[in-house]
CSV table of C-alpha atoms in Angstrom, one decimal:
chain,number,residue,atom,x,y,z
A,1,MET,CA,11.6,-9.5,6.4
A,2,THR,CA,11.6,-8.6,2.1
A,3,ALA,CA,10.1,-5.7,1.3
A,4,LYS,CA,8.7,-5.0,-2.1
A,5,VAL,CA,9.4,-2.2,-3.5
A,6,ILE,CA,7.2,-0.1,-5.4
A,7,THR,CA,8.4,3.5,-8.4
A,8,ILE,CA,5.7,6.1,-8.1
A,9,THR,CA,6.8,8.2,-11.5
A,10,SER,CA,5.0,10.2,-13.7
A,11,GLY,CA,6.4,11.3,-16.8
A,12,LYS,CA,5.2,14.4,-16.8
A,13,GLY,CA,6.9,16.8,-13.6
A,14,GLY,CA,4.7,18.2,-11.5
A,15,VAL,CA,1.7,15.9,-11.3
A,16,GLY,CA,2.7,15.1,-7.4
A,17,LYS,CA,5.0,12.3,-7.6
A,18,THR,CA,6.5,13.3,-4.1
A,19,THR,CA,4.0,14.3,-2.1
A,20,ILE,CA,2.6,11.4,-3.1
A,21,THR,CA,5.3,9.3,-2.2
A,22,ALA,CA,5.8,10.9,1.2
A,23,ASN,CA,1.7,10.1,2.4
A,24,LEU,CA,2.1,6.8,0.8
A,25,GLY,CA,5.8,6.0,3.4
A,26,THR,CA,4.5,7.7,5.6
A,27,ALA,CA,0.2,6.0,6.0
A,28,ILE,CA,1.7,2.4,5.6
A,29,ALA,CA,5.0,2.6,8.3
A,30,SER,CA,1.8,4.3,10.9
A,31,ILE,CA,0.0,1.0,10.3
A,32,GLY,CA,3.5,-0.4,11.7
A,33,GLN,CA,5.7,-1.2,9.1
A,34,LYS,CA,8.2,-0.3,8.4
A,35,VAL,CA,9.2,1.9,5.5
A,36,VAL,CA,12.1,3.0,3.8
A,37,CYS,CA,11.1,5.9,0.4
A,38,ILE,CA,14.1,6.7,-1.2
A,39,ASP,CA,14.8,10.5,-3.9
A,40,ALA,CA,15.6,9.0,-6.9
A,41,ASP,CA,15.6,12.4,-8.1
A,42,ILE,CA,19.9,12.6,-8.2
A,43,GLY,CA,20.1,16.7,-8.4
A,44,LEU,CA,16.9,18.0,-8.0
A,45,ARG,CA,15.7,16.3,-4.6
A,46,ASN,CA,12.5,17.4,-2.8
A,47,LEU,CA,11.9,14.0,-1.0
A,48,ASP,CA,14.0,15.7,2.4
A,49,VAL,CA,11.0,18.5,2.8
A,50,VAL,CA,8.4,17.2,1.9
A,51,LEU,CA,9.1,14.6,5.1
A,52,GLY,CA,10.3,17.8,7.1
A,53,LEU,CA,13.8,15.9,7.1
A,54,GLU,CA,16.1,17.7,4.8
A,55,ASN,CA,18.3,20.1,8.6
A,56,ARG,CA,19.0,15.2,9.7
A,57,ILE,CA,20.9,14.5,5.6
A,58,VAL,CA,25.3,13.6,6.3
A,59,TYR,CA,25.2,10.2,4.0
A,60,ASP,CA,23.0,10.1,0.3
A,61,LEU,CA,22.2,7.6,-2.2
A,62,VAL,CA,25.2,8.5,-4.1
A,63,ASP,CA,27.5,8.1,-1.6
A,64,VAL,CA,25.9,4.3,-0.3
A,65,VAL,CA,26.6,3.7,-4.9
A,66,GLU,CA,30.2,5.3,-4.5
A,67,GLY,CA,30.9,3.3,-1.1
A,68,ARG,CA,31.1,6.6,0.6
A,69,CYS,CA,29.5,5.2,3.5
A,70,ARG,CA,27.1,1.8,4.6
A,71,LEU,CA,24.2,1.7,3.7
A,72,ARG,CA,22.1,2.0,7.4
A,73,GLN,CA,24.3,5.1,7.9
A,74,ALA,CA,22.6,6.6,4.8
A,75,MET,CA,19.4,5.4,6.1
A,76,ILE,CA,17.4,8.9,7.7
A,77,LYS,CA,14.8,8.3,10.7
A,78,ASP,CA,11.4,9.7,11.2
A,79,LYS,CA,11.6,12.5,12.9
A,80,ARG,CA,7.8,10.8,14.2
A,81,ASN,CA,8.2,7.7,13.0
A,82,PRO,CA,11.0,5.2,14.4
A,83,ASP,CA,9.8,2.6,11.4
A,84,LEU,CA,10.0,5.5,8.0
A,85,PHE,CA,12.9,6.3,6.5
A,86,LEU,CA,15.0,8.0,4.3
A,87,ILE,CA,17.9,7.7,1.3
A,88,PRO,CA,17.9,11.4,0.5
A,89,ALA,CA,18.7,12.0,-3.0
A,90,ALA,CA,22.6,13.8,-3.7
A,91,GLN,CA,21.9,17.3,-5.1
A,92,THR,CA,24.8,18.0,-6.3
A,93,ARG,CA,25.7,14.7,-8.8
A,94,ASP,CA,23.5,14.4,-12.1
A,95,LYS,CA,21.5,11.3,-13.0
A,96,SER,CA,24.2,9.0,-14.8
A,97,ALA,CA,25.9,8.8,-11.0
A,98,ILE,CA,23.9,5.6,-10.4
A,99,SER,CA,22.7,3.1,-12.6
A,100,PRO,CA,19.7,1.2,-12.7
A,101,THR,CA,22.4,-2.6,-11.8
A,102,ASP,CA,23.1,0.1,-8.6
A,103,MET,CA,19.4,1.2,-8.0
A,104,ILE,CA,18.4,-3.1,-8.3
A,105,ARG,CA,21.5,-3.8,-5.9
A,106,LEU,CA,20.9,-1.7,-3.3
A,107,CYS,CA,17.1,-2.4,-3.0
A,108,ASN,CA,18.3,-6.1,-2.3
A,109,GLU,CA,20.6,-5.7,0.2
A,110,LEU,CA,17.5,-2.7,2.0
A,111,ARG,CA,14.6,-5.6,0.9
A,112,GLU,CA,16.2,-7.8,3.9
A,113,LEU,CA,15.9,-4.6,6.3
A,114,ALA,CA,11.9,-3.3,5.4
A,115,ASP,CA,8.3,-4.2,4.9
A,116,TRP,CA,8.5,-1.8,2.0
A,117,ILE,CA,10.9,0.5,-0.2
A,118,PHE,CA,9.1,3.4,-1.3
A,119,ILE,CA,11.0,5.2,-5.2
A,120,ASP,CA,10.5,8.5,-5.7
A,121,SER,CA,11.3,8.8,-9.4
A,122,PRO,CA,12.0,11.5,-11.4
A,123,ALA,CA,10.4,13.7,-14.3
A,124,GLY,CA,10.9,12.3,-17.5
A,125,ILE,CA,11.6,9.3,-19.4
A,126,GLU,CA,15.4,9.1,-19.5
A,127,ARG,CA,18.4,7.8,-17.1
A,128,GLY,CA,16.5,8.6,-13.9
A,129,PHE,CA,13.5,7.2,-14.2
A,130,ARG,CA,15.3,4.1,-15.7
A,131,ASN,CA,17.3,3.5,-11.9
A,132,ALA,CA,13.7,4.3,-10.6
A,133,ILE,CA,11.6,1.5,-12.1
A,134,ALA,CA,14.9,-1.4,-12.7
A,135,PRO,CA,13.8,-2.2,-9.0
A,136,ALA,CA,10.5,-2.0,-9.1
A,137,ASP,CA,7.4,-4.9,-8.1
A,138,ILE,CA,5.2,-2.1,-8.3
A,139,VAL,CA,5.7,0.9,-10.5
A,140,ILE,CA,2.4,3.4,-9.7
A,141,VAL,CA,1.9,6.0,-12.3
A,142,VAL,CA,0.9,9.4,-10.9
A,143,THR,CA,-1.1,11.9,-13.7
A,144,ASN,CA,-2.9,15.5,-12.9
A,145,PRO,CA,-7.3,15.1,-14.7
A,146,GLU,CA,-5.5,16.9,-17.8
A,147,ILE,CA,-4.7,16.2,-21.0
A,148,SER,CA,-0.4,16.8,-20.9
A,149,ALA,CA,0.1,14.8,-17.5
A,150,ILE,CA,-2.4,11.7,-18.7
A,151,ARG,CA,-1.1,12.1,-22.7
A,152,ASP,CA,2.4,11.5,-20.8
A,153,ALA,CA,1.3,8.9,-18.3
A,154,ASP,CA,0.3,6.7,-21.3
A,155,ARG,CA,4.6,7.4,-23.0
A,156,ILE,CA,5.7,6.2,-18.7
A,157,ILE,CA,3.0,3.3,-19.4
A,158,GLY,CA,4.5,1.8,-22.2
A,159,ILE,CA,8.2,2.4,-21.4
A,160,ILE,CA,6.3,0.7,-17.8
A,161,GLU,CA,5.4,-2.4,-20.0
A,162,ALA,CA,8.2,-2.7,-22.6
A,163,GLU,CA,10.4,-2.7,-19.3
A,164,GLU,CA,8.1,-5.2,-18.0
A,165,LYS,CA,7.6,-3.2,-14.9
A,166,GLY,CA,3.6,-3.6,-16.1
A,167,PRO,CA,1.5,-3.7,-15.5
A,168,ALA,CA,1.7,0.0,-14.0
A,169,LYS,CA,-0.9,1.2,-11.7
A,170,LEU,CA,-2.9,4.0,-11.5
A,171,ILE,CA,-3.7,7.5,-9.0
A,172,ILE,CA,-5.7,10.5,-10.5
A,173,ASN,CA,-4.0,14.0,-8.5
A,174,ARG,CA,-5.8,16.9,-7.6
A,175,ILE,CA,-9.0,16.1,-9.2
A,176,ASN,CA,-11.5,19.0,-8.7
A,177,PRO,CA,-14.7,17.3,-7.9
A,178,ALA,CA,-17.6,20.9,-9.0
A,179,MET,CA,-15.5,21.3,-12.8
A,180,ILE,CA,-16.1,17.7,-13.1
A,181,ARG,CA,-19.7,18.3,-12.2
A,182,ARG,CA,-19.0,21.3,-14.8
A,183,GLY,CA,-18.0,18.9,-17.0
A,184,GLU,CA,-14.6,21.3,-17.5
A,185,MET,CA,-12.6,18.3,-16.0
A,186,ILE,CA,-11.9,15.0,-18.5
A,187,ALA,CA,-13.8,12.5,-16.0
A,188,ILE,CA,-11.9,9.9,-13.7
A,189,GLU,CA,-13.8,7.5,-16.2
A,190,ASP,CA,-12.7,8.5,-19.0
A,191,ILE,CA,-9.2,8.2,-17.7
A,192,VAL,CA,-8.7,4.7,-16.0
A,193,GLU,CA,-11.0,3.7,-20.3
A,194,LEU,CA,-7.8,6.3,-22.1
A,195,LEU,CA,-5.1,5.1,-19.2
A,196,ALA,CA,-6.9,1.5,-19.6
A,197,ILE,CA,-4.6,0.1,-16.0
A,198,GLU,CA,-5.7,-0.2,-13.3
A,199,LEU,CA,-6.8,3.2,-10.7
A,200,ILE,CA,-5.7,2.3,-7.2
A,201,GLY,CA,-6.2,6.0,-6.3
A,202,ILE,CA,-8.6,9.7,-6.4
A,203,VAL,CA,-7.0,12.3,-4.6
A,204,PRO,CA,-8.7,15.7,-4.7
A,205,GLU,CA,-7.2,18.6,-4.8
A,206,ASP,CA,-6.4,19.6,-1.2
A,207,GLU,CA,-5.0,23.9,-0.1
A,208,LYS,CA,-4.1,21.5,3.2
A,209,VAL,CA,-1.4,19.6,1.1
A,210,ILE,CA,0.7,22.6,1.0
A,211,VAL,CA,-0.1,24.0,4.0
A,212,SER,CA,1.4,20.8,5.2
A,213,THR,CA,4.6,21.2,3.1
A,214,ASN,CA,5.1,24.5,4.3
A,215,LYS,CA,5.4,22.8,7.5
A,216,GLY,CA,6.7,20.0,6.4
A,217,PHE,CA,4.6,17.8,8.3
A,218,PRO,CA,3.0,15.5,6.1
A,219,ILE,CA,-0.7,15.8,4.6
A,220,SER,CA,-1.7,11.6,5.8
A,221,LEU,CA,-1.0,12.3,9.3
A,222,ASP,CA,-3.9,14.6,9.5
A,223,GLU,CA,-7.1,13.3,10.0
A,224,LYS,CA,-9.7,16.2,8.2
A,225,SER,CA,-8.0,16.9,5.0
A,226,LEU,CA,-10.0,15.3,3.0
A,227,ALA,CA,-6.6,14.0,0.0
A,228,GLY,CA,-4.9,12.8,3.6
A,229,ARG,CA,-7.2,10.8,4.1
A,230,SER,CA,-7.5,9.7,0.1
A,231,ILE,CA,-4.1,8.6,0.7
A,232,ARG,CA,-4.4,7.0,3.6
A,233,ASN,CA,-7.2,4.9,1.5
A,234,ILE,CA,-4.8,3.9,-1.3
A,235,ALA,CA,-1.7,3.4,0.6
A,236,HIS,CA,-4.5,0.1,2.7
A,237,ARG,CA,-5.0,-0.8,-0.8
A,238,ILE,CA,-1.7,-1.4,-1.5
A,239,TYR,CA,-1.5,-3.2,2.1
A,240,GLY,CA,-3.3,-5.8,1.1
A,241,GLU,CA,-7.3,-4.0,2.6
A,242,ASP,CA,-9.9,-4.2,0.2
A,243,ILE,CA,-11.3,-0.7,0.6
A,244,PRO,CA,-14.1,0.3,-1.5
A,245,PHE,CA,-13.7,3.5,-3.6
A,246,ALA,CA,-17.0,4.3,-2.7
A,247,ASN,CA,-15.7,3.7,1.5
A,248,LEU,CA,-13.5,6.7,0.3
A,249,GLU,CA,-15.0,9.3,-0.1
A,250,SER,CA,-18.6,9.4,-0.1
A,251,ASN,CA,-19.2,10.6,3.6
A,252,GLY,CA,-22.1,12.4,2.1
A,253,ASN,CA,-19.6,15.0,1.1
A,254,LEU,CA,-18.9,16.3,-2.5
A,255,PHE,CA,-17.3,12.9,-3.8
A,256,THR,CA,-19.8,11.5,-3.9
A,257,ARG,CA,-20.1,12.0,-6.8
A,258,ILE,CA,-17.2,11.5,-8.4
A,259,THR,CA,-17.0,8.2,-7.1
A,260,SER,CA,-20.3,7.5,-7.8
A,261,PHE,CA,-19.1,5.6,-11.3
A,262,ILE,CA,-18.3,3.0,-9.9
A,263,ARG,CA,-21.7,1.4,-9.5
A,264,SER,CA,-21.0,-0.1,-5.9
A,265,SER,CA,-20.2,3.1,-4.7
A,266,ARG,CA,-24.9,4.1,-4.6
A,267,GLY,CA,-26.3,2.6,-2.0
A,268,GLU,CA,-23.3,1.9,-0.1
A,269,LYS,CA,-22.1,3.9,3.2
B,1,MET,CA,-23.6,35.0,-22.8
B,2,THR,CA,-23.0,34.4,-27.0
B,3,ASN,CA,-20.9,31.2,-25.3
B,4,LEU,CA,-24.1,30.4,-22.6
B,5,ILE,CA,-26.1,31.4,-26.3
B,6,SER,CA,-23.4,29.0,-28.7
B,7,ARG,CA,-23.8,25.8,-25.8
B,8,LEU,CA,-27.4,26.1,-26.1
B,9,PHE,CA,-28.6,26.3,-28.9
B,10,LYS,CA,-25.4,24.3,-30.6
B,11,ASN,CA,-24.9,21.6,-28.1
B,12,ASN,CA,-21.5,22.4,-27.7
B,13,PRO,CA,-19.3,20.0,-25.6
B,14,ARG,CA,-17.6,20.6,-22.2
B,15,SER,CA,-14.0,20.8,-22.3
B,16,GLY,CA,-13.9,17.1,-20.4
B,17,LYS,CA,-15.7,16.0,-23.1
B,18,VAL,CA,-13.3,17.4,-26.4
B,19,ALA,CA,-9.9,16.7,-24.1
B,20,LYS,CA,-11.6,13.5,-24.3
B,21,GLU,CA,-11.5,13.0,-27.2
B,22,ARG,CA,-8.5,15.5,-28.4
B,23,LEU,CA,-6.4,12.6,-26.4
B,24,GLN,CA,-7.6,9.6,-28.4
B,25,MET,CA,-6.0,11.4,-30.9
B,26,VAL,CA,-3.1,12.1,-29.3
B,27,LEU,CA,-2.4,8.8,-27.2
B,28,ILE,CA,-3.5,6.4,-30.3
B,29,HIS,CA,-1.1,8.1,-32.6
B,30,ASP,CA,1.7,7.9,-29.7
B,31,ARG,CA,1.2,4.3,-29.0
B,32,THR,CA,1.5,3.2,-32.4
B,33,ASN,CA,3.8,5.8,-34.5
B,34,PHE,CA,0.5,6.5,-36.8
B,35,THR,CA,-0.2,9.3,-38.3
B,36,ASN,CA,-3.4,10.7,-39.6
B,37,ASN,CA,-1.4,10.8,-42.7
B,38,MET,CA,0.1,7.8,-42.7
B,39,LEU,CA,-3.4,7.0,-42.9
B,40,GLU,CA,-5.3,8.5,-45.9
B,41,LEU,CA,-1.7,6.7,-48.0
B,42,LEU,CA,-2.5,3.8,-46.6
B,43,LYS,CA,-6.0,3.9,-47.6
B,44,ASP,CA,-5.5,5.0,-51.9
B,45,ASP,CA,-2.9,2.0,-50.6
B,46,LEU,CA,-5.5,0.1,-50.2
B,47,ILE,CA,-8.0,1.1,-52.7
B,48,ALA,CA,-5.8,0.7,-55.5
B,49,THR,CA,-4.7,-3.0,-54.5
B,50,ILE,CA,-8.4,-4.0,-53.7
B,51,SER,CA,-10.2,-2.3,-56.7
B,52,ARG,CA,-7.1,-4.1,-59.0
B,53,HIS,CA,-9.5,-8.0,-57.6
B,54,ILE,CA,-13.3,-6.9,-56.8
B,55,ASP,CA,-15.3,-3.2,-57.8
B,56,ILE,CA,-15.1,-1.2,-54.1
B,57,ASP,CA,-16.7,2.6,-54.2
B,58,PRO,CA,-13.8,4.7,-53.0
B,59,SER,CA,-15.3,7.3,-51.8
B,60,SER,CA,-16.8,4.9,-49.2
B,61,VAL,CA,-13.9,3.3,-48.0
B,62,LYS,CA,-13.6,3.7,-44.1
B,63,ILE,CA,-10.0,3.2,-42.7
B,64,GLU,CA,-9.1,4.5,-39.0
B,65,MET,CA,-7.8,3.3,-35.7
B,66,ASN,CA,-9.2,1.9,-32.5
B,67,SER,CA,-8.6,1.3,-29.2
B,68,THR,CA,-9.8,-2.1,-26.8
B,69,GLY,CA,-7.6,-0.6,-23.6
B,70,ARG,CA,-4.4,-0.6,-24.7
B,71,GLN,CA,-4.7,-3.2,-27.7
B,72,GLN,CA,-4.4,-0.7,-30.8
B,73,ARG,CA,-7.0,-1.6,-33.7
B,74,LEU,CA,-6.9,-1.1,-37.7
B,75,ILE,CA,-10.2,-1.0,-38.8
B,76,ALA,CA,-11.2,-1.3,-42.5
B,77,ASP,CA,-14.6,-1.0,-43.5
B,78,ILE,CA,-15.0,-1.4,-47.5
B,79,PRO,CA,-18.1,-1.6,-49.4
B,80,LEU,CA,-18.7,-3.6,-51.9
B,81,LYS,CA,-20.6,-1.9,-56.1
B,82,GLN,CA,-23.1,-3.4,-56.5
B,83,SER,CA,-22.9,-6.5,-58.9
B,84,LYS,CA,-23.8,-5.9,-62.3
B,85,ARG,CA,-24.7,-9.7,-63.2
B,86,LYS,CA,-26.9,-9.4,-60.7
B,87,LEU,CA,-28.0,-6.4,-61.7
B,88,ARG,CA,-30.1,-7.9,-64.9
């Protein structure tokens, strides 16, 4: 096993990084791949609650780095899927507790134990973000169709390139198709044109995300949820399957229109 | 209501397009660390330098930032004045 390391980041906080990380990890593990999710947001951990694993934490990322436990002891096995693991962030420390070199060393050890490593980056462009992208093979930038989120995404994309971790890939989260139709939300193709990186997924705004997070049940396990389906499709794309955007949300629902900017969507099922 | 009427008659752009246009400007400045003010100064310098060599009409000089993908470009359009010799 030699895992690929994928870091999820955004610049701006609150755009859905943790939800996307938890659900991409869950969805790829559901394919039968061995996945480790690392919460790199030291001091503000949340990946544990989104995955519903907050009661199982004994050791954390900083404990591993500082040698208080072995790597395997800090890997919490998911309740539902034995192929999914979480390494939680420390809650009582801060970002300076670990360095980019620590993260690279930790991931190199982990690569032998898994197929995929997903790192949930903290917001911002400081140490925590640098820690999160240091070991990355692929960096995914999450944004919302909102002026401040897009601007911050652009900043982070520039830094990722400067760090030679680019080109980053883009997920646009919390799209409101009705608002796009009215012209009151910046269009997907405009965001892609402005940021000029490859789009690997679009996720609609979906109330069910809050409901599922309330329960600690990842939305990607919900067959009926549109957001869940969108994230499952991104997971399959990362896994290497060629899933056209047309298939993504065009099964006769409101997403047909917003995906119609991709020419191939017309006439496809 | 007034909003709707003004939109119908004045061809007011929707907020989605406004956002895109504003972002275009902001991103160029963020990426290049180059402000509109600096662009004006550059334009004045450019006009002064070029005028020492050839006749131009300062009022028709256009200089702007443009981007293709993540590559920024400075585009200058400097129309020359008609040569007096040719007019005679």
